[in-house]
Structures are given as structure tokens and as C-alpha cells.
XYZ file of C-alpha atoms in Angstrom:
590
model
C 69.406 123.628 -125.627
C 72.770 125.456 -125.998
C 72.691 129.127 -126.589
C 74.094 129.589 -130.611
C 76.155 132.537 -131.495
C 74.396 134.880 -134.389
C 78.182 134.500 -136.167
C 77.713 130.613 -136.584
C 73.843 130.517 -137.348
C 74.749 133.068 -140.440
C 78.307 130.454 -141.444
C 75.281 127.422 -141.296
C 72.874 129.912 -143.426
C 76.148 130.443 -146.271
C 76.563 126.841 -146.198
C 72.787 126.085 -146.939
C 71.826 125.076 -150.851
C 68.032 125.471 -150.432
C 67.494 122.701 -153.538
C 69.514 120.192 -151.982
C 67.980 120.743 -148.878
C 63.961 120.644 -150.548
C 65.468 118.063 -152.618
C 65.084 115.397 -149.862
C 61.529 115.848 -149.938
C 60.243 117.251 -152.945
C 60.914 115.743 -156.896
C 62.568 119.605 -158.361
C 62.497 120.155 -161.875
C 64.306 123.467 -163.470
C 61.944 126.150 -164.835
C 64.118 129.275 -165.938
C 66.717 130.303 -163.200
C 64.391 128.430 -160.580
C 62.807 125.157 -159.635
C 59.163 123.908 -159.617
C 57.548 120.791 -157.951
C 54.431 119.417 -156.119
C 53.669 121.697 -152.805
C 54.829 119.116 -149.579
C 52.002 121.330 -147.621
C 49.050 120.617 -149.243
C 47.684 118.260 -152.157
C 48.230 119.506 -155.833
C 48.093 118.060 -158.771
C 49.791 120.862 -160.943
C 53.203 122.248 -159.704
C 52.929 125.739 -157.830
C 55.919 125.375 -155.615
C 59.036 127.387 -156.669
C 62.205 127.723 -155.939
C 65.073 130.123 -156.241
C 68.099 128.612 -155.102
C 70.066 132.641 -156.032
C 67.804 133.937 -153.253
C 67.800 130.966 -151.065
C 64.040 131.134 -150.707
C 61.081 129.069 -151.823
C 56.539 129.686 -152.038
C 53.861 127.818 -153.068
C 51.184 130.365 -155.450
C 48.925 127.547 -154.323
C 48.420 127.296 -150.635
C 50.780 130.416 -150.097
C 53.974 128.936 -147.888
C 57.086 130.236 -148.353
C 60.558 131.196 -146.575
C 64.146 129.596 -146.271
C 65.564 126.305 -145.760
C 65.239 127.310 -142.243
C 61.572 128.245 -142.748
C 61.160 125.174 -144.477
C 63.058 122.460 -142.179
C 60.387 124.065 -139.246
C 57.224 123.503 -141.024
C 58.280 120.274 -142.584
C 59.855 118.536 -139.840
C 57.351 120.507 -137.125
C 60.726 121.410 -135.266
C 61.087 125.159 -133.616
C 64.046 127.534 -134.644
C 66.535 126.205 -132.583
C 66.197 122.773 -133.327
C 66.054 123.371 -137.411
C 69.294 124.757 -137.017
C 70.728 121.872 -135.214
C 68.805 119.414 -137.509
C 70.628 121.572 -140.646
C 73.705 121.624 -138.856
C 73.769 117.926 -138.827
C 73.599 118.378 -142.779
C 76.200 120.219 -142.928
C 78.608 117.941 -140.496
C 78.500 120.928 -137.266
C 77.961 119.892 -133.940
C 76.523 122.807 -131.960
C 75.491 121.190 -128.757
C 78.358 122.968 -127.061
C 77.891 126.304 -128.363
C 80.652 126.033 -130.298
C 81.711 123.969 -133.538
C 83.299 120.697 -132.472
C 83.842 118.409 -135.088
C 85.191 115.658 -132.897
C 81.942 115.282 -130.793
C 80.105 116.017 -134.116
C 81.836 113.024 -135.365
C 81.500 110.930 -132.107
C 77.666 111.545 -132.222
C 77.147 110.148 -135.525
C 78.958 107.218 -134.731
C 77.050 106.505 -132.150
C 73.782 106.979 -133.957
C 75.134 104.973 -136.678
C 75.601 101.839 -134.109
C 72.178 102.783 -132.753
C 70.758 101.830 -136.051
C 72.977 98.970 -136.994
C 71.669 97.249 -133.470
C 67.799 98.023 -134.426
C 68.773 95.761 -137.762
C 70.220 93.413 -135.532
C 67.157 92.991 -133.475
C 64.798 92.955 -135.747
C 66.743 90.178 -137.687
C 66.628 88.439 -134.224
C 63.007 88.463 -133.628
C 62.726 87.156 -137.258
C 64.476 84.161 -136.240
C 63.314 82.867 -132.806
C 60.104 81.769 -131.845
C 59.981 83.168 -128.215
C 59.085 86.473 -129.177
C 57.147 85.830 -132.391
C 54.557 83.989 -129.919
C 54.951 86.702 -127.395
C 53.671 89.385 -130.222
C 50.989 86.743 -131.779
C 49.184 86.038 -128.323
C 49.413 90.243 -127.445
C 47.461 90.173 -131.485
C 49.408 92.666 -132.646
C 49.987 92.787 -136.607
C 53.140 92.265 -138.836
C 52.901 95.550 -140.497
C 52.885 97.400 -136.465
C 55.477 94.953 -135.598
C 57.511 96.358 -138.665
C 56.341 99.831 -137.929
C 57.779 100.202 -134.475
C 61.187 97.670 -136.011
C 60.310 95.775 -132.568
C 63.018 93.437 -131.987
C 64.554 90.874 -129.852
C 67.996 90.249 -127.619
C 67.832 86.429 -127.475
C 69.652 84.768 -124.327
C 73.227 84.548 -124.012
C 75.570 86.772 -122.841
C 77.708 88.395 -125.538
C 75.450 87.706 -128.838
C 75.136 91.749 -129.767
C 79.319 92.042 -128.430
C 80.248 89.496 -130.814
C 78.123 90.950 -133.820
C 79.620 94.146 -133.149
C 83.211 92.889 -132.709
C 83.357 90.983 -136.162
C 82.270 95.007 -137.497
C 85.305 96.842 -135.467
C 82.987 98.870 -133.520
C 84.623 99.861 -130.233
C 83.392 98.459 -126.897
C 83.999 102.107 -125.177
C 81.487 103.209 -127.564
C 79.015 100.045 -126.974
C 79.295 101.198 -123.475
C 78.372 104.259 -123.787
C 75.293 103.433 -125.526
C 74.944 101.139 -123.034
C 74.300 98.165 -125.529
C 76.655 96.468 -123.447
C 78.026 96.484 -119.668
C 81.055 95.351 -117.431
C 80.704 93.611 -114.711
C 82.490 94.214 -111.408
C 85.394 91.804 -112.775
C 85.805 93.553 -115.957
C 84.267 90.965 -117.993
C 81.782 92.611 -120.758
C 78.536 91.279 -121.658
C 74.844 91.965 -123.490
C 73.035 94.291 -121.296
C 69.460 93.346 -123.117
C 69.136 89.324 -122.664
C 65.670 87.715 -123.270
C 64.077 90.947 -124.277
C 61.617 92.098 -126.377
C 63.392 95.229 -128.085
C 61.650 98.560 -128.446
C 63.608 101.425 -130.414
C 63.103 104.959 -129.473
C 63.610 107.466 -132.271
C 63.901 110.950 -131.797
C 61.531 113.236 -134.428
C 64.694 113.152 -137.088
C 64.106 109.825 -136.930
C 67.728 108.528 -135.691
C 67.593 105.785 -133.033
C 68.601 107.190 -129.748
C 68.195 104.519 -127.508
C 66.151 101.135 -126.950
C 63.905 100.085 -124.395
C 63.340 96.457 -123.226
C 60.685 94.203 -121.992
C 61.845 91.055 -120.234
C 59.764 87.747 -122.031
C 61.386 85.474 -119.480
C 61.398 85.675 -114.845
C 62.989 88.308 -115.044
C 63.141 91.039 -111.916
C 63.294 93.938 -113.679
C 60.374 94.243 -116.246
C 61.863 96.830 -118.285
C 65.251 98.232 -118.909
C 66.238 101.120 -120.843
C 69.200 103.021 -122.416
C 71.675 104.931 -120.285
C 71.475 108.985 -121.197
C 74.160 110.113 -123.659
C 75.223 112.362 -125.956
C 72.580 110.897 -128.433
C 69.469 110.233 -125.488
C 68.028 112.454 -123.002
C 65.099 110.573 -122.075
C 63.532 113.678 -120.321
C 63.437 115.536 -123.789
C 61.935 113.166 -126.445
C 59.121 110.645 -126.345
C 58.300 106.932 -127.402
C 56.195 106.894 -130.778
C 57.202 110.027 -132.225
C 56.428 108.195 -135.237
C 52.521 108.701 -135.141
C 53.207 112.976 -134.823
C 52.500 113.173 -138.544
C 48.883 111.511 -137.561
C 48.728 113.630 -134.633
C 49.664 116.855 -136.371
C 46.339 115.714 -139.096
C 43.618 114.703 -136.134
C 44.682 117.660 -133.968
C 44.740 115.300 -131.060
C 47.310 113.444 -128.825
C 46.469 110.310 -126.716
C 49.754 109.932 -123.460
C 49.963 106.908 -122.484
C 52.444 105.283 -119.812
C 54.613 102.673 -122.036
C 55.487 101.420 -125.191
C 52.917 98.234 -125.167
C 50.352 100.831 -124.796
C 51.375 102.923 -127.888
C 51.811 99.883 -130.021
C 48.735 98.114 -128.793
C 46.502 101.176 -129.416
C 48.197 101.722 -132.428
C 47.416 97.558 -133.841
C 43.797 99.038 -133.083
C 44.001 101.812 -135.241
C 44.530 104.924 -132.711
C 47.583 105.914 -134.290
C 48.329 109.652 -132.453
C 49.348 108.073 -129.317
C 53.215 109.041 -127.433
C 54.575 107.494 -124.303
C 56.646 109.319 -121.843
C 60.424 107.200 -121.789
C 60.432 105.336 -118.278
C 59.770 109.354 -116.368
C 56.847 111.435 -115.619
C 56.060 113.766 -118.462
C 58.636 116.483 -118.151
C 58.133 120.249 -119.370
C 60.777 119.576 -122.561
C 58.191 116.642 -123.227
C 54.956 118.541 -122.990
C 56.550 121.664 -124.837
C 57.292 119.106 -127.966
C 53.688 117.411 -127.727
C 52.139 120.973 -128.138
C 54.255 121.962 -130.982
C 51.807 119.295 -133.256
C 48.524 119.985 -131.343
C 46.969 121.282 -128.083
C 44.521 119.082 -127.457
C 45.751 116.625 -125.150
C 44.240 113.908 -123.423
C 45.980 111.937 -120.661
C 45.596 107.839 -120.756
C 47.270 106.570 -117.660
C 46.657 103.608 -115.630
C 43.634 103.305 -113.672
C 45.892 102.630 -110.467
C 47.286 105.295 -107.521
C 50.801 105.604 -109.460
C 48.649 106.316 -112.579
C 46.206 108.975 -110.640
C 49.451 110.176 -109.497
C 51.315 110.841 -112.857
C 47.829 112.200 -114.255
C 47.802 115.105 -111.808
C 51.791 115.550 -112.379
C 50.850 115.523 -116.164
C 47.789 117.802 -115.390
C 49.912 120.774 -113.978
C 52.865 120.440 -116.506
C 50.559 121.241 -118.998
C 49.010 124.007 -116.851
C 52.271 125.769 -116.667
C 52.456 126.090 -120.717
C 48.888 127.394 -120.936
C 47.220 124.091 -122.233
C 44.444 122.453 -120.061
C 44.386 118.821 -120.627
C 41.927 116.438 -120.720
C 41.393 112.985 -118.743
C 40.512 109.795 -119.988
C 39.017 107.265 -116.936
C 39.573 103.568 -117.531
C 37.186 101.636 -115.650
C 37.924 97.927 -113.708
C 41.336 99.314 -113.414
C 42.398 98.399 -117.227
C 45.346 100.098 -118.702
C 44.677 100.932 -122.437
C 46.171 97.915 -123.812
C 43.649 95.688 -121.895
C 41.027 98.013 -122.397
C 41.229 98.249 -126.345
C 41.420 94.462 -126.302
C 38.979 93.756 -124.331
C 36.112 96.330 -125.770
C 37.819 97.749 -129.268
C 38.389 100.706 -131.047
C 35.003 102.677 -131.213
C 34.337 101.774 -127.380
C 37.849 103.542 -126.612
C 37.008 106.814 -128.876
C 33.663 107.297 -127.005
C 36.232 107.175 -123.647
C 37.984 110.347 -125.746
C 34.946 111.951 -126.709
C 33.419 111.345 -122.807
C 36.665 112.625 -121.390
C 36.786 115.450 -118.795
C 38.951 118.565 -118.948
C 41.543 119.209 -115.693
C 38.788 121.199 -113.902
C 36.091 118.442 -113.997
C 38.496 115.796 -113.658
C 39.790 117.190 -110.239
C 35.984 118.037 -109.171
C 34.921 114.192 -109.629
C 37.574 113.064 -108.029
C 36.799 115.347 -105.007
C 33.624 113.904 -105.098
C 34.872 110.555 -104.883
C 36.916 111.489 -101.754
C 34.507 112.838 -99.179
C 31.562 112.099 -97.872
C 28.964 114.802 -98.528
C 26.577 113.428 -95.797
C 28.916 113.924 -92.828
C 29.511 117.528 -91.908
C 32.839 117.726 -91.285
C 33.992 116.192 -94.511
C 32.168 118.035 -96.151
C 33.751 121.262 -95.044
C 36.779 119.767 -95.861
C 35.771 119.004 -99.092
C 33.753 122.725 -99.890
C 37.867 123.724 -98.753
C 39.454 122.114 -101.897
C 36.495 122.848 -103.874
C 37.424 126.594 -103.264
C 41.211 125.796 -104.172
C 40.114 124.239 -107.494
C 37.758 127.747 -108.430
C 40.525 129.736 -107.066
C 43.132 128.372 -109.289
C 41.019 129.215 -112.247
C 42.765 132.536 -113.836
C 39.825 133.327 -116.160
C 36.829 135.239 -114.098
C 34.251 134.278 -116.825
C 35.425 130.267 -116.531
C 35.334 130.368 -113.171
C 31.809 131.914 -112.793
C 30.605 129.228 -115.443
C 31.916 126.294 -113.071
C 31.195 128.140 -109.662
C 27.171 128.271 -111.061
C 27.191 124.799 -112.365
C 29.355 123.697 -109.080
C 26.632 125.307 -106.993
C 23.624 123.599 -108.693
C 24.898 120.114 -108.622
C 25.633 120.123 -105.515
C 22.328 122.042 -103.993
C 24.698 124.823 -102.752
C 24.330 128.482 -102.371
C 26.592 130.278 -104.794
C 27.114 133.535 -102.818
C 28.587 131.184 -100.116
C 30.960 129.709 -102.111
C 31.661 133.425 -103.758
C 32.368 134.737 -100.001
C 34.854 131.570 -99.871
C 36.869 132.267 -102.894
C 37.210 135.563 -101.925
C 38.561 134.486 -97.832
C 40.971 132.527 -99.739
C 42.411 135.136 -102.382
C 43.288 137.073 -99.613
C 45.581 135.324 -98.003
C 47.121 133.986 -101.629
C 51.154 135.315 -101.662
C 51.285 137.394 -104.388
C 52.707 135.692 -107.756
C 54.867 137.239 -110.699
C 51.528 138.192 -112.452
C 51.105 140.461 -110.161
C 54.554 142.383 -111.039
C 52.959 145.560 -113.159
C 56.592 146.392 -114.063
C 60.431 145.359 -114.484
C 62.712 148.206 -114.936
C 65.243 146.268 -117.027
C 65.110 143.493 -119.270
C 67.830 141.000 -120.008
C 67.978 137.432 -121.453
C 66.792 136.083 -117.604
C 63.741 137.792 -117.173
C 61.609 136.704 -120.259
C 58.655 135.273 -118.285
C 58.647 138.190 -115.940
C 58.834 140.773 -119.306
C 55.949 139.057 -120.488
C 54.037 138.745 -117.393
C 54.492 142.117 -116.886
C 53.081 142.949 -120.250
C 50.391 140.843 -119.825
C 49.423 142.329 -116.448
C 49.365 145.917 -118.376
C 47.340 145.115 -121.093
C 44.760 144.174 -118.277
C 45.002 146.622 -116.148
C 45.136 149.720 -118.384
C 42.484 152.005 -119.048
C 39.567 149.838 -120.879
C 38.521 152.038 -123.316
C 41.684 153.195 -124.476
C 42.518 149.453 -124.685
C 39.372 148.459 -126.428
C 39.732 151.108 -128.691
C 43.176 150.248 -130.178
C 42.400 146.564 -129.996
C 38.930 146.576 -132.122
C 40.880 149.161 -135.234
C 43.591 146.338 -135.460
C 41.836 143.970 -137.402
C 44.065 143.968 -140.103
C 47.004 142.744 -137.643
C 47.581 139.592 -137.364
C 47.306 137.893 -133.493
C 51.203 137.817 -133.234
C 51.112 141.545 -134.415
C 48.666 142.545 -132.002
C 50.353 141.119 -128.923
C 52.524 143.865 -129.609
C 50.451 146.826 -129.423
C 50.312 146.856 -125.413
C 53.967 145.969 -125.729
C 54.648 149.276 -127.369
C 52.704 151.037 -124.383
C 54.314 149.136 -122.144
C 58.378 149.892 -123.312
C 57.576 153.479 -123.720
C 56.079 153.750 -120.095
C 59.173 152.171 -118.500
C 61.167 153.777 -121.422
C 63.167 150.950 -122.008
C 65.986 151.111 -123.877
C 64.535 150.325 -127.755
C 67.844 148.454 -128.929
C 67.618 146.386 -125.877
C 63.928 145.990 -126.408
C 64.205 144.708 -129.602
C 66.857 142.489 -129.170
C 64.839 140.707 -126.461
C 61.662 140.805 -128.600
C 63.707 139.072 -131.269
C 64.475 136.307 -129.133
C 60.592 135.766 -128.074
C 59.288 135.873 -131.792
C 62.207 136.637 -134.035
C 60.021 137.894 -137.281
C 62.076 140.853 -138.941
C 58.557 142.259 -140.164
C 57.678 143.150 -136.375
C 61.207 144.536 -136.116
C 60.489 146.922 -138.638
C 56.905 147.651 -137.315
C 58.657 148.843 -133.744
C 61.504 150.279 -135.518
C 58.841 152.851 -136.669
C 56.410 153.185 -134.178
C 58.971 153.579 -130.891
C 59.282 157.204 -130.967
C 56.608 158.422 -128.468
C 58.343 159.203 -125.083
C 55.018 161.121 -124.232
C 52.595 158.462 -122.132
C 49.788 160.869 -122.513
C 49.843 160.644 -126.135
C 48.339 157.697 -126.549
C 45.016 159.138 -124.763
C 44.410 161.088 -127.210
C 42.143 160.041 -129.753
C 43.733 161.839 -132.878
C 47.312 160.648 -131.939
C 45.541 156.976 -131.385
C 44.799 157.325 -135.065
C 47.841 158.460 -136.148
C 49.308 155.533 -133.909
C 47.664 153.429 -135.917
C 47.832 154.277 -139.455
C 51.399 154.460 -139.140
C 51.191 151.010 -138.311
C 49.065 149.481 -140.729
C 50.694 151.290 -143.437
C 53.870 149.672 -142.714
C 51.963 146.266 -142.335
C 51.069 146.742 -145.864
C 54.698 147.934 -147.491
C 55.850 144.608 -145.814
C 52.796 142.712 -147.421
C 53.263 144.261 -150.769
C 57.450 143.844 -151.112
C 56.294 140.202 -149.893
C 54.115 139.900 -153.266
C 56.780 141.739 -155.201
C 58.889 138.643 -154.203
C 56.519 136.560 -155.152
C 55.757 137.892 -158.273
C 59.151 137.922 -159.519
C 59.744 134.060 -158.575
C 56.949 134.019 -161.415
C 58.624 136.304 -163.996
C 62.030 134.226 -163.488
C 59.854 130.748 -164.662
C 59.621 129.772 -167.829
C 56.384 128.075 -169.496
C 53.527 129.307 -166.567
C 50.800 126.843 -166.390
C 47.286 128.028 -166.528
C 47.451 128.260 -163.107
C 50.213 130.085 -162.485
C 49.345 132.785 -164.978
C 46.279 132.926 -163.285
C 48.502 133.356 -159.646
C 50.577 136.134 -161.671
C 47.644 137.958 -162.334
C 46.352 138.202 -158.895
C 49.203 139.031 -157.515
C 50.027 142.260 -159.606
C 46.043 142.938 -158.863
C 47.202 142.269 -155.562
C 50.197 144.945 -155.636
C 47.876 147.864 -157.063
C 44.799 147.467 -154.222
C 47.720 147.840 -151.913
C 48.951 150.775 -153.421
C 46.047 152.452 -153.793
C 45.621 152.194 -149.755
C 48.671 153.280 -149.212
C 47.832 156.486 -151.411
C 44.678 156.671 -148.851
C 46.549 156.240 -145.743
């Protein structure tokens, strides 16, 4: 996604009314000079969300959200920064996919969204009307309410039925092209690129049609055809049943399956967290958005060598963003749609609960591929059996799986030890093994933190131990930057520069104003010492707590601005200020 000036994310921030934008999901009703309603992030029954719309901001007394309409889009519509300002941006009528404001393409883009959704209508009506693909849909068993769910559709033969529909509505054919609703043949003559077809929208997570997919229902040599990228669809960046992330984002758990039958059929069954990749392999931008609603993934493909093939593609993606997935084996070679049919719902989520992680999954399948009786392939196979251990990162993991490795298969473990190591050292070295960068700029993030990683494991134990165990009133994202204070002052990096790469990684203002403090040691050795280690410290936590209590002050005067407190926000008022003085009085200690 195109980089967005500060200048232009602050002109989008002056634009924002926070109560129109909570508005859209939340019923506001004034109290004093702010607004109250039912919390959207978690179940009340007596109104504890408020919000100021002087301040732009908005908390719950109840479950204890609060922030922006920035803050707010994120958590609502489980989108990152970037995207929240792009889906506000939309609000507001700015197109920022160049970088710039173009209201033109802005413009263009809508219109093109806007056709999107008038052909999903026009489908649907279609499939309403002709028999072909109601029977198609009633012999697969799926139910109405799925079909109207996933607004399946139809094209129905001839060849200019959507061209017409959209001519009689002065839509323009450059436009239909585009989409690629439509397409011209080598005469010029336009006509109905989906014919015969069983229609399958794709949405992206704002829920605006990007693009269709469809199955043939006729003899048809290609199966499946599928939108053209555009402005509006990059398939390689969002995912078929996006729909189902709000049941994802509840179970904690995400089924991947290969195509849209597979979503919809599991879905008919009742396994509604289920995505499809669009017509690709799973692509980085697609595993990054799967992990933003859970991280524990288990992979569904075929039971056939392209599916083996896209599970071990699928297996490393995830590898490379720190999540291990798990594997779910079909037997008799069923995909999931015939395998939910043919033995149901439980018999499917005892395949999910019998899954294997990456590590096993890859150790069975060894064992499936060489003979253990003959000699020779068995070398060969004790080979990859060392490449699986070695590309374990975690020692303690790997010890677990080398002893249970070892055991099953009557091995001795010291002779698979002396293998591992045979093989580590003639590994190239990789950027984890960089201890240092001397400069950091907006190209070298994954080396910066690499490099911090590799110092917070390879510095002095105790010393580490020692400020890790007296953090406990950090937070995790806090913590991380502990060694990261260590490690700028060793390379004594340039604290603006620091910062303003550090904002990009996390972009929280609190740790801003942590560093801002605590990045004045130019003195390595003072951090040995146990009394400056203290000092470190306290300094720290007692600017933790000045952010935590001008948080509650916030709060607290979000209260004093309502008018006619419930019980249970007098009761929130009170803790609060009780709140505000246990704070003070450990600042007074500190």
C-alpha cells in the first residue's frame, strides 16, 4: 500500500466527525456535551460508551476501549492503520492509492464499485429466475439462507444479457471492460464474459464487491473464470469469504480452503470461519490479513499432488510471519466439500482437532516417502529429517521433537545431535545473524529488528534477566523496547531518527514519550551497574504511570461532562478518582 504523507493523514483527521463516524454502528444519544450508547465491543445492557465529539475521542467505563475514529475504524472493522485511513478516506470522498489526493480516480473507483454491486443484484435476480442453477445448488444441498449469504448468482446463456442491462442504465462499456463484466472480441464486437455460470461475488472486508468469480454449469473448457485485476481487485491481496472473519475473529480459528464451493459447502454445514485463496496460492498480503483475526490456522487443501503442493507453499508463507500452521489430511482423496457431505460436521471437527502442526506434518510425510527398511533410503531420509530439526529456530522445540523423533523411530539421539550440528555448519549465514546495522532508514526495518532481536539474545544473561523480570508492570509491546534502548545507545543512533523509525513499527505516542525520557545514556557500561539498572527503571515506570493516570484523568472527565450517571457509571467515576490517588501515591514513592 502507498506510502501517505503525515500532511494529508492530519487534513483526513480535521475532516473526521467522530459521531457520524460511530454513528454507523452504534444508536448515540446526547448526555451533556457528549454522547452515550451500547459498547459495540462487548455485551451491555446499560450504556457505558461515551463520546466527545469536542475531543474527537470515545471509551467504554465498561470493558475499557477507547481512542479516535481512527482507533475505532481498526478495532471495529479489524483493519490495521493504514487501511483505516483509506477506509475513512473513502468517507470522506479522498482517494489515496496514489499517494496523493486524486479525486478523479477517487471518483472512477466508486463507480466502478457501484457497477460491481448493481451486477451482484443482477445475478442474483437471475438465479431467482432460471431453473439451471436452482437445481445445480439443490443437488450440491446447500440452503437458501447460504445461497443468500454468499448473493450466489447466475449469468444465463446468451451473449450480451448483462451488456444490454447495463446499456438501458447508461453505464459505459469502457468501464464494463475494465471490470471485465464484459469483453471484445478480436472483431470489436462486445459480449458477456460470464455465460452459463454460476456467479460467486468476492467482497473485500469493507464489504464492496470487487470482483466475481464463475463456475461453468454447462461443457464448458474452462471450469472457472474470474475478474480481471483493477483498480477495485487485486486478487493477491484479499480473500473469498471474508464474510465469516467476524466468526473467525469469535472461534480464534481459520479453516483455508482452495475454492469458493468449499467455503460455501463447509459453511451450509455449519463451519462458518472458513476463507479461500482467489484462483492463486496464498500470497504473504493474504496470510498477513488472515492473522490480523486469529493465528491459529489450519490448512484444508485437496488431498491431491497440486494440493500437497500449495500446502507446503502455504506452510512456509506462514513461517515467514512467525505463525506455524496446522494441516488438516483428507483421506480417499476428498476435498472438503465431498468430505463434509459424505461424513458431516462433527466427523470434519475431529479432522481439526486431529490435525498436525507444520513440523509433524512434514515428518509424516517423510515417513511416507522412504523406505526405512532399505539402507540407503533411509540415509536419505535421516538427511531431510536433519533439515526439518535444523529449521527449527527454538533450541527447546527442537530438543522436544529431536527426543520424540529419536524414540519413534528406535534411533540414537546423540547421532542425530552430531547430524544437526554437520549441517549448521555449513548453513550460509542469514540476517539473524547481523548483531548490528550502523544506520537505519525506512529500508532496513526487518534487518533493525533482527538486529535487535539478535542482541537481546546474545547479551549478557543476567543483566538481561534482571531488567526483564522488574518489568512486570510493562506491558509486552513496552518491553520489546527495553533491549531496543540498549541496543540504539550501543550503536548510538541518532534518537530523532530512531524514533521516527520506531514510530513507523508501532506508532503509540506513549512509547514515544517513554524513549523521549530514557535516551540519554551514551555510557554502555551504565547499564551494568546495578544501582543505575534501578534508576533505569524507575524512571521508566514512573513515566508508565503519568501516562496511565492523564489516561484516567481523560476518562474521568468524559464522566464529569455527562449528565444523569447511571448507577453504574457513578460507580466507574468512583473508581477511577480511587484510581488517580493509588497512582499518585506511587509516584510520591518512586
Amino acid at each position: 500500500m502507498a506510502y501517505i504523507p503525515e500532511e494529508k493523514i492530519q487534513d483526513i483527521k480535521d475532516q473526521l466527525d467522530i459521531v457520524n463516524i460511530i454513528s454507523d454502528y452504534v444508536e448515540l444519544k446526547p448526555s451533556g456535551q457528549n454522547y452515550i450508547g451500547l459498547c459495540p465491543f462487548h455485551n451491555e445492557k446499560t450504556p457505558s460508551f461515551t463520546v466527545s465529539r469536542n475531543k474527537g475521542i470515545f471509551h467504554c467505563f465498561g470493558c475499557g476501549a477507547g481512542g479516535d475514529s481512527i482507533t475505532f475504524i481498526m478495532k471495529k472493522e479489524n483493519l490495521n492503520y493504514i487501511e483505516a485511513i483509506h477506509f475513512l478516506a473513502d468517507k470522506l470522498g479522498i482517494f489515496l492509492d496514489t499517494g496523493n489526493v486524486d479525486k478523479e480516480l477517487y471518483e472512477h473507483r466508486k463507480a466502478l464499485l457501484r457497477i460491481n454491486e448493481e451486477a451482484k443484484y443482477y445475478f442474483f435476480q437471475q438465479l431467482l429466475t432460471y431453473e439451471l442453477p436452482k437445481q445445480y445448488l439443490s443437488n450440491r444441498g446447500l440452503n437458501k439462507s447460504v445461497v443468500n449469504k454468499f448473493m450466489l448468482g447466475y449469468a444465463p446463456d446468451g451473449f450480451d444479457n448483462l451488456l444490454n442491462y447495463f446499456k438501458d442504465k447508461n453505464v459505459s462499456t469502457d468501464d464494463l471492460l475494465e471490470l471485465g463484466l464484459i469483453k471484445k472480441s478480436a472483431s470489436g464486437h462486445l459480449y458477456d464474459a460470464y455465460r452459463n455460470r454460476l456467479i460467486f461475488p468476492i467482497t473485500n472486508n469493507r464489504k464492496e464487491v470487487i470482483g466475481f468469480g464463475g463456475r461453468t454449469l454447462v461443457d464448458d473448457r474452462a471450469k472457472y473464470i474470474n475478474s480481471p485485476e483493477s483498480i477495485v481487485y487485486h486478487k493477491s491481496k484479499n480473500l473469498y469469504g471474508v464474510t465469516n472473519f467476524n466468526s473467525i475473529s469469535k472461534k480464534d480459528k481459520v479453516v483455508i480452503v482452495e475454492g469458493y464451493v468449499d467455503v460455501i459447502s463447509l459453511y451450509n454445514y455449519g463451519i462458518d470461519y472458513c476463507v479461500a485463496s482467489l484462483g492463486t496460492a496464498l500470497t504473504k498480503e493474504q496470510a498477513k490479513l488472515i492473522s490480523r483475526y486469529t493465528k491459529n490456522i489450519y490448512l484444508c487443501y485437496d488431498g491431491d499432488s497440486a494440493g500437497q503442493k500449495a500446502t507446503e507453499r502455504a506452510i512456509q508463507i506462514f513461517k515467514e510471519i512467525d505463525i506455524q500452521a496446522n494441516v488438516i489430511e483428507l483421506p480417499e482423496q476428498l476435498d472438503p466439500d465431498d468430505y463434509i457431505k459424505k461424513y458431516g460436521k462433527d466427523s470434519f471437527e475431529t479432522l481439526i482437532t486431529n490435525s498436525l502442526n507444520s513440523i509433524l506434518y512434514n515428518y509424516t510425510k517423510l515417513l511416507k516417502n522412504y523406505d526405512l527398511e532399505d539402507i540407503n533410503s533411509k540415509s536419505q531420509f535421516l538427511d531431510e529429517l536433519v533439515k526439518l530439526l535444523n529449521e527449527i529456530d527454538n533450541k527447546l522445540v527442537q530438543d522436544e521433537y529431536l527426543t520424540r523423533f529419536s524414540k519413534d523411530l528406535n534411533i540414537n539421539v546423540d547421532s542425530i545431535k552430531t547430524e544437526l550440528t554437520k549441517q549448521k555448519k555449513f548453513q550460509p549465514p542469514s540476517v539473524n545473524d547481523v548483531p548490528k546495522v550502523n544506520k537505519v532508514n525506512s529500508n532496513s526495518k526487518f534487518i533493525f529488528l533482527e538486529s535487535i532481536k539478535y542482541y537481546l539474545f546474545n547479551s549478557d544473561f543476567e543483566l538481561r534477566s534482571k531488567i526483564l523480570d522488574s518489568t512486570s508492570f510493562l506491558e509486552d509491546e513496552t518491553k520489546f523496547f527495553i533491549p531496543t534502548i540498549v541496543f540504539i545507545e550501543e550503536n548510538e543512533l541518532s534518537i530523532d531518527t530512531t524514533l521516527k523509525e520506531l514510530e513507523e513499527l508501532k506508532g503509540d505516542s506513549n512509547i514515544k514519550k517513554i524513549l523521549r525520557t530514557v535516551l540519554f545514556i551514551r555510557n554502555r557500561d551504565y547499564y551494568t551497574e546495578e544501582e543505575n539498572i534501578i534508576r533505569f527503571l524507575n524512571s521508566l515506570k514512573r513515566h508508565v504511570l503519568i501516562i496511565e493516570r492523564d489516561n484516567l484523568k481523560e476518562q474521568l472527565i468524559l464522566l464529569q461532562e455527562s449528565e444523569g450517571l447511571s448507577e453504574g457509571l457513578e460507580k466507574s467515576y468512583t473508581e477511577l478518582a480511587n484510581k488517580i490517588f493509588k497512582i499518585d501515591s506511587l509516584l510520591k514513592s518512586i
